[in-house]
JSON list of C-alpha atoms in Angstrom, two decimals:
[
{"chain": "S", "resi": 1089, "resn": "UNK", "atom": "CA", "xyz": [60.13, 90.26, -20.45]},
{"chain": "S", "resi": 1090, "resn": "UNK", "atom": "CA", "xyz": [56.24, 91.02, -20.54]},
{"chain": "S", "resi": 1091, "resn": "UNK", "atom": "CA", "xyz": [53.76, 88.78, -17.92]},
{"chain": "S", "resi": 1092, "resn": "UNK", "atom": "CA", "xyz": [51.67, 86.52, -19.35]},
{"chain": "S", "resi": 1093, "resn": "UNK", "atom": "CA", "xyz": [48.11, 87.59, -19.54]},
{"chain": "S", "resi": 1094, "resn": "UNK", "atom": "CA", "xyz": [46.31, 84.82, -17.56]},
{"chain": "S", "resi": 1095, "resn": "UNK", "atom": "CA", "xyz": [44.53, 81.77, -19.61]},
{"chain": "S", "resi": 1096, "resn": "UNK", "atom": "CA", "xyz": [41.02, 83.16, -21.08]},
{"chain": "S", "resi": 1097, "resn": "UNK", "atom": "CA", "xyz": [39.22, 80.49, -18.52]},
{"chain": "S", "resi": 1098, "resn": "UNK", "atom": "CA", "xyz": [40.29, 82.46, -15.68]},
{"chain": "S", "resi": 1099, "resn": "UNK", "atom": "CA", "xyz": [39.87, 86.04, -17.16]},
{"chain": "S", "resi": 1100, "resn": "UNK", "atom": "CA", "xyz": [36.23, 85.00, -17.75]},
{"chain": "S", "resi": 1101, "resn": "UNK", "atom": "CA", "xyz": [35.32, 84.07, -14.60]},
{"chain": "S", "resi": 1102, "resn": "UNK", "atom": "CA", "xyz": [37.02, 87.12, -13.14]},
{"chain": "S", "resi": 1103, "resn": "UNK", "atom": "CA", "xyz": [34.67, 89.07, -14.79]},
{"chain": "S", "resi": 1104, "resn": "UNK", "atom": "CA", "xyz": [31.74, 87.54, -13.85]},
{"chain": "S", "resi": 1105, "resn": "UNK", "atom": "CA", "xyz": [32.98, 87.54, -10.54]},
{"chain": "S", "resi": 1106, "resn": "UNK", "atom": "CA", "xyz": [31.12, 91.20, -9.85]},
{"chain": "S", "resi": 1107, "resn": "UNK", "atom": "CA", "xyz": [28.35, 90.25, -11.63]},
{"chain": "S", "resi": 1108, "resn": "UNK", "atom": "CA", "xyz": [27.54, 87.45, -9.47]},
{"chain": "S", "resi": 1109, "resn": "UNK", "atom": "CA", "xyz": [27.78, 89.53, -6.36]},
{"chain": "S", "resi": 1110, "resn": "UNK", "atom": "CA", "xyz": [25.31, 92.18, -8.30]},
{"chain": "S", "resi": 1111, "resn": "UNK", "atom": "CA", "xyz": [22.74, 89.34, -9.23]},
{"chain": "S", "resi": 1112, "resn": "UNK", "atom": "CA", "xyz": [22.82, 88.05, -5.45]},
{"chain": "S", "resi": 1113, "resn": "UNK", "atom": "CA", "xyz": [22.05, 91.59, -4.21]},
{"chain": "S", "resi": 1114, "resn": "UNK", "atom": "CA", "xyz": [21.57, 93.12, -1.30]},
{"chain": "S", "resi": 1115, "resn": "UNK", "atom": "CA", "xyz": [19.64, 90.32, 0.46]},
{"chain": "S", "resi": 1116, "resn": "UNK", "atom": "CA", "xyz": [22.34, 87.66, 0.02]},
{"chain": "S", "resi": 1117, "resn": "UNK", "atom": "CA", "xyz": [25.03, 90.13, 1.12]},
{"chain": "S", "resi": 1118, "resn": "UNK", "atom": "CA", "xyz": [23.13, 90.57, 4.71]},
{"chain": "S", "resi": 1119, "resn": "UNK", "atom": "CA", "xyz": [22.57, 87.27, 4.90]},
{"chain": "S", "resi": 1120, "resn": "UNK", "atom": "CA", "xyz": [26.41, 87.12, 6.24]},
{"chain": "S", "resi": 1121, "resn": "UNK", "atom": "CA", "xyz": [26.87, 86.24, 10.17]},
{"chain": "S", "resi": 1122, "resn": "UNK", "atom": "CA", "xyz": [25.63, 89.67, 11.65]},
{"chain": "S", "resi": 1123, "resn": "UNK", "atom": "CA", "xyz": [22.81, 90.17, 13.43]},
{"chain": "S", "resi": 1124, "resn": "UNK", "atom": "CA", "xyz": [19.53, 90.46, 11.27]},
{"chain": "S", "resi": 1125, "resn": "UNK", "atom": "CA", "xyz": [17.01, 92.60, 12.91]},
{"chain": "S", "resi": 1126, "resn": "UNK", "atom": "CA", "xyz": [13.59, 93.60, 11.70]},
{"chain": "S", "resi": 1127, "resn": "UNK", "atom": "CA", "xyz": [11.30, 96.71, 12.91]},
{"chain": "S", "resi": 1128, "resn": "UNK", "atom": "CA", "xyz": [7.63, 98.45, 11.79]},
{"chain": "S", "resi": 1129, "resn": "UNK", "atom": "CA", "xyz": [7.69, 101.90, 11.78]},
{"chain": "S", "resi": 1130, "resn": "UNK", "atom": "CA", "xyz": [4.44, 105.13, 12.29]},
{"chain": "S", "resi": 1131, "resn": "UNK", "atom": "CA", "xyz": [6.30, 108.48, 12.09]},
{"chain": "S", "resi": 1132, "resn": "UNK", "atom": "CA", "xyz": [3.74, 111.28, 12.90]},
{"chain": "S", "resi": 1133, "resn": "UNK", "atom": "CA", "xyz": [3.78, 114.95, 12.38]},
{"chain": "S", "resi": 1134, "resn": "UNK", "atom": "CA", "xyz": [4.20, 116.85, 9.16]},
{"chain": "S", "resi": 1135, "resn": "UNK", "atom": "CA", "xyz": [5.55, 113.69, 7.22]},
{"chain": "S", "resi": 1136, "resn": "UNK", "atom": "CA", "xyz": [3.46, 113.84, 3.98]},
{"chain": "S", "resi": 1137, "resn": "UNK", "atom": "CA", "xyz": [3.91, 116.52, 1.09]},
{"chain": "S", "resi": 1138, "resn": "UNK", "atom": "CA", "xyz": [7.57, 116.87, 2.13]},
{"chain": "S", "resi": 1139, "resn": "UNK", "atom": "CA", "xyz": [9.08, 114.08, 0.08]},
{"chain": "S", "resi": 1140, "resn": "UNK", "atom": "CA", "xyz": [9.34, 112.06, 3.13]},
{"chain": "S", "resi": 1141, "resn": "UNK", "atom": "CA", "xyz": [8.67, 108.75, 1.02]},
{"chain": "S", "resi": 1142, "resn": "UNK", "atom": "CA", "xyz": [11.74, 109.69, -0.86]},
{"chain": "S", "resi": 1143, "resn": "UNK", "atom": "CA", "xyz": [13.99, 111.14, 1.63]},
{"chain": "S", "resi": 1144, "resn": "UNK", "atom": "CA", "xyz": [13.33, 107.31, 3.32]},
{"chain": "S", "resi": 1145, "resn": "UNK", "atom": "CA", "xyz": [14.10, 105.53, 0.29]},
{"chain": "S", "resi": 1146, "resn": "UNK", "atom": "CA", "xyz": [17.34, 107.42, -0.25]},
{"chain": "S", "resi": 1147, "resn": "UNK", "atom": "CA", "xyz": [18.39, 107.10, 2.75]},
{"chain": "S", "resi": 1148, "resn": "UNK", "atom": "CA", "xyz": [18.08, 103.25, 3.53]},
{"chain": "S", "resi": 1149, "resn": "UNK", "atom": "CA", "xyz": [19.73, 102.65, 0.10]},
{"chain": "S", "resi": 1150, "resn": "UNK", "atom": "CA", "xyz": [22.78, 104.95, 1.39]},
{"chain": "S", "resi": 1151, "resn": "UNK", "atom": "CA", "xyz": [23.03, 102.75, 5.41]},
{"chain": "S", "resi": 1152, "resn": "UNK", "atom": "CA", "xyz": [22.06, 99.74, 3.58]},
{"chain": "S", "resi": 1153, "resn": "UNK", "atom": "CA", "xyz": [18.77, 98.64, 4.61]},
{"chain": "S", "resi": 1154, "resn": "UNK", "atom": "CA", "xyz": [16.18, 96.57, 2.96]},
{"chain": "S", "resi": 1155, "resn": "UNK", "atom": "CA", "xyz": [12.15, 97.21, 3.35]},
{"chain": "S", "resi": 1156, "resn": "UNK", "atom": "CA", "xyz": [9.10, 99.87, 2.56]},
{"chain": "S", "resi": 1157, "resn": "UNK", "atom": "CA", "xyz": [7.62, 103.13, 2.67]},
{"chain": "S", "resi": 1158, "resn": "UNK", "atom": "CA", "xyz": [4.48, 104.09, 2.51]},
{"chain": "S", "resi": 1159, "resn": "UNK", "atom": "CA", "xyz": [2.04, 107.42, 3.12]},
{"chain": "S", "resi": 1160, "resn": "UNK", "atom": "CA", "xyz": [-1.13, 106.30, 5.33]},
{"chain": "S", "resi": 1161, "resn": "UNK", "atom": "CA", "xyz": [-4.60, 108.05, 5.33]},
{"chain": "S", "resi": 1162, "resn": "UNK", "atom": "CA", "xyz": [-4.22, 109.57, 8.68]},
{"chain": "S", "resi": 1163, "resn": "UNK", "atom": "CA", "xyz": [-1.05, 111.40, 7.17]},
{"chain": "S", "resi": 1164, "resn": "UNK", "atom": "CA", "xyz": [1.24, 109.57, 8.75]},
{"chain": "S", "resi": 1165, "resn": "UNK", "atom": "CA", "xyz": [4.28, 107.69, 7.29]},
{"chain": "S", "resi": 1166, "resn": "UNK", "atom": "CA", "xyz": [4.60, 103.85, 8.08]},
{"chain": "S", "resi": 1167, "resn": "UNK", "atom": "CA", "xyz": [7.16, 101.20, 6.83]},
{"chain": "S", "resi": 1168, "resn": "UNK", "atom": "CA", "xyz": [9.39, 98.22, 7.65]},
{"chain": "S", "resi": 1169, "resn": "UNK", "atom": "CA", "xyz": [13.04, 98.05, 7.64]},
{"chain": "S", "resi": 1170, "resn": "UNK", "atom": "CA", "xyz": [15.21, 95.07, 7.96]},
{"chain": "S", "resi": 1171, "resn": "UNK", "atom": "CA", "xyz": [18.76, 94.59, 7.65]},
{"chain": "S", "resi": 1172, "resn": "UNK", "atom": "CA", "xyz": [22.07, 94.66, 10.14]},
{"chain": "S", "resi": 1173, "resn": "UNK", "atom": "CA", "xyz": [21.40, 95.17, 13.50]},
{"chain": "S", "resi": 1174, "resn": "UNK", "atom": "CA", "xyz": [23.38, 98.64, 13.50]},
{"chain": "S", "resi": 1175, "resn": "UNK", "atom": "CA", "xyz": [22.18, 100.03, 9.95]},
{"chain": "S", "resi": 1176, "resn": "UNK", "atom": "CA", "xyz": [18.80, 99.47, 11.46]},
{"chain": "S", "resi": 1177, "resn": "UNK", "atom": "CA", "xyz": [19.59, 101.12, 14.61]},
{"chain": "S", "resi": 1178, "resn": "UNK", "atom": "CA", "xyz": [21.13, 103.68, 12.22]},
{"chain": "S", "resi": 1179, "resn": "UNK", "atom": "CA", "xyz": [17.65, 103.97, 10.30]},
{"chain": "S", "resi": 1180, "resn": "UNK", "atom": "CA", "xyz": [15.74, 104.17, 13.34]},
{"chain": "S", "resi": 1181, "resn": "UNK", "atom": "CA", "xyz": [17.28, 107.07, 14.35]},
{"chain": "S", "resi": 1182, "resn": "UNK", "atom": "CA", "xyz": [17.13, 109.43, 10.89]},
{"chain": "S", "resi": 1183, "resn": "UNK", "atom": "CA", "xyz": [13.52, 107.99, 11.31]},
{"chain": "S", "resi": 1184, "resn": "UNK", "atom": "CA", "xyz": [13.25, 109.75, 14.40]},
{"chain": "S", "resi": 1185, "resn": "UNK", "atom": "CA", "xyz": [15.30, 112.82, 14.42]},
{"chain": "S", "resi": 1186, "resn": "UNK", "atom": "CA", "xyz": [16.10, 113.28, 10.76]},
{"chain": "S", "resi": 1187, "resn": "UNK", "atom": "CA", "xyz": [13.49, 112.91, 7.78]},
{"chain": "S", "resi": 1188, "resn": "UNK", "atom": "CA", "xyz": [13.25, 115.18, 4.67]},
{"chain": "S", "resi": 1189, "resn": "UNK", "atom": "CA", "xyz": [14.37, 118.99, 4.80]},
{"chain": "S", "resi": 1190, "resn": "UNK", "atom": "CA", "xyz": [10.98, 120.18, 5.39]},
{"chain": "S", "resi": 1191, "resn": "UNK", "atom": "CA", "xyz": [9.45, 117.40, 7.60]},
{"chain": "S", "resi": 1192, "resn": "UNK", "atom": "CA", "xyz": [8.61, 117.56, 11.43]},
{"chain": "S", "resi": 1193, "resn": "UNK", "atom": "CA", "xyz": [8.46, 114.73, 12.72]},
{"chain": "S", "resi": 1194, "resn": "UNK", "atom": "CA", "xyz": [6.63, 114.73, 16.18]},
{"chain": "S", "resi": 1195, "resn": "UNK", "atom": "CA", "xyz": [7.28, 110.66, 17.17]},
{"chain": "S", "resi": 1196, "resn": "UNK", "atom": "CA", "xyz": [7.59, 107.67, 15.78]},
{"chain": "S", "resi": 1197, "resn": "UNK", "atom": "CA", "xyz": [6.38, 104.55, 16.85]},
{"chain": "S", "resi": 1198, "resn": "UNK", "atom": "CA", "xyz": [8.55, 101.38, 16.54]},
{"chain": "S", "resi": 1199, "resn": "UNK", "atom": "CA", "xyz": [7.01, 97.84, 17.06]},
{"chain": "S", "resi": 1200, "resn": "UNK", "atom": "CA", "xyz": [7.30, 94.14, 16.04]},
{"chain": "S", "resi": 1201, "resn": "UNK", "atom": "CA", "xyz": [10.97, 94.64, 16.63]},
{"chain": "S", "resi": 1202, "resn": "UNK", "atom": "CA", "xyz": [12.61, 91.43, 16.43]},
{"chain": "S", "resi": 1203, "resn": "UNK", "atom": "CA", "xyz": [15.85, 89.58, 15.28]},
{"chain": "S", "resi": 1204, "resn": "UNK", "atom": "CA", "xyz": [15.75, 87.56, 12.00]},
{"chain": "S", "resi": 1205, "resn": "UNK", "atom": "CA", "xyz": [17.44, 84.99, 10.35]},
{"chain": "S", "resi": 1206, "resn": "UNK", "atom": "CA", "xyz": [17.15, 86.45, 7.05]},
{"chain": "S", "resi": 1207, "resn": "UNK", "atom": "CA", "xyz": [15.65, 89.38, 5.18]},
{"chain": "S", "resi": 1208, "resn": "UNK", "atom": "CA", "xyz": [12.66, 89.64, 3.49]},
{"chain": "S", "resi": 1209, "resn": "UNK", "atom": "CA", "xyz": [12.70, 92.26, 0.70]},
{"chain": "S", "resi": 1210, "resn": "UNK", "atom": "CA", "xyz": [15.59, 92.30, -1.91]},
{"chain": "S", "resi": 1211, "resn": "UNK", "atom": "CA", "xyz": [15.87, 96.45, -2.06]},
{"chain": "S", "resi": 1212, "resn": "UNK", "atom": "CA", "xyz": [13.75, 99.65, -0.43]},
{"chain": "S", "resi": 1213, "resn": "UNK", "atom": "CA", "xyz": [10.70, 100.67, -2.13]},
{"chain": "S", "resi": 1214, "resn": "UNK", "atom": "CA", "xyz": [8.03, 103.24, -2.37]},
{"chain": "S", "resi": 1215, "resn": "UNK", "atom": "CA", "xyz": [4.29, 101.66, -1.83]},
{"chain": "S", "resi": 1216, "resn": "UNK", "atom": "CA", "xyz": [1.57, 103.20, -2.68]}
]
């Protein structure tokens, strides 16, 4: 004897199901009951012309971080990431001793650090 296939009702909103937890996003998803923690970022040294911008990007989509990037005009990188406490201490860090393959990154600055009750950005982007 074969199983049922269950009523149409409940297939549909099975499906929909994953589509719901795409439209909420990233945003909703942090907004569980971790630790939110927000943090500005200067990284100085040889940060622009090395696909820095994009090395950042890629790599807060891949921890799981929300915020920016952006190149300044006295070649320096700044940004803001915000997400879990630990995936920002986790960004912090490549942010520090990581970057793009052909960066240096001399220091980076980290201020307005601060815990937050939810996030501001839905993804990571590029500014320009």
């Amino acid at each position: 004897m074969r199983a049922r296939p269950p009523p149409a009702a409940a297939a549909a909103a099975a499906c929909r199901a994953p589509l719901r937890l795409l439209r909420t996003g990233l945003a909703a998803a942090m907004s569980a009951a971790r630790p939110l923690k927000s943090v500005d970022y200067e990284v100085f040294g040889r940060v622009q012309g090395v696909c820095f911008r994009m090395y950042t990007e890629d790599e807060a989509k891949k921890i799981g971080v929300v915020g920016w990037v952006k190149n300044t005009s006295k070649g320096t990188v700044t940004g803001q990431v915000q997400g879990p406490e630990d995936k920002v201490n986790s960004m912090m860090s490549w942010l520090s001793k990581v970057g793009s393959p052909s960066s240096r990154i001399d220091r980076t600055n980290f201020s307005n650090e601060k815990t937050i009750s939810k996030v501001e950005y839905s993804n990571f982007s590029i500014r320009y």
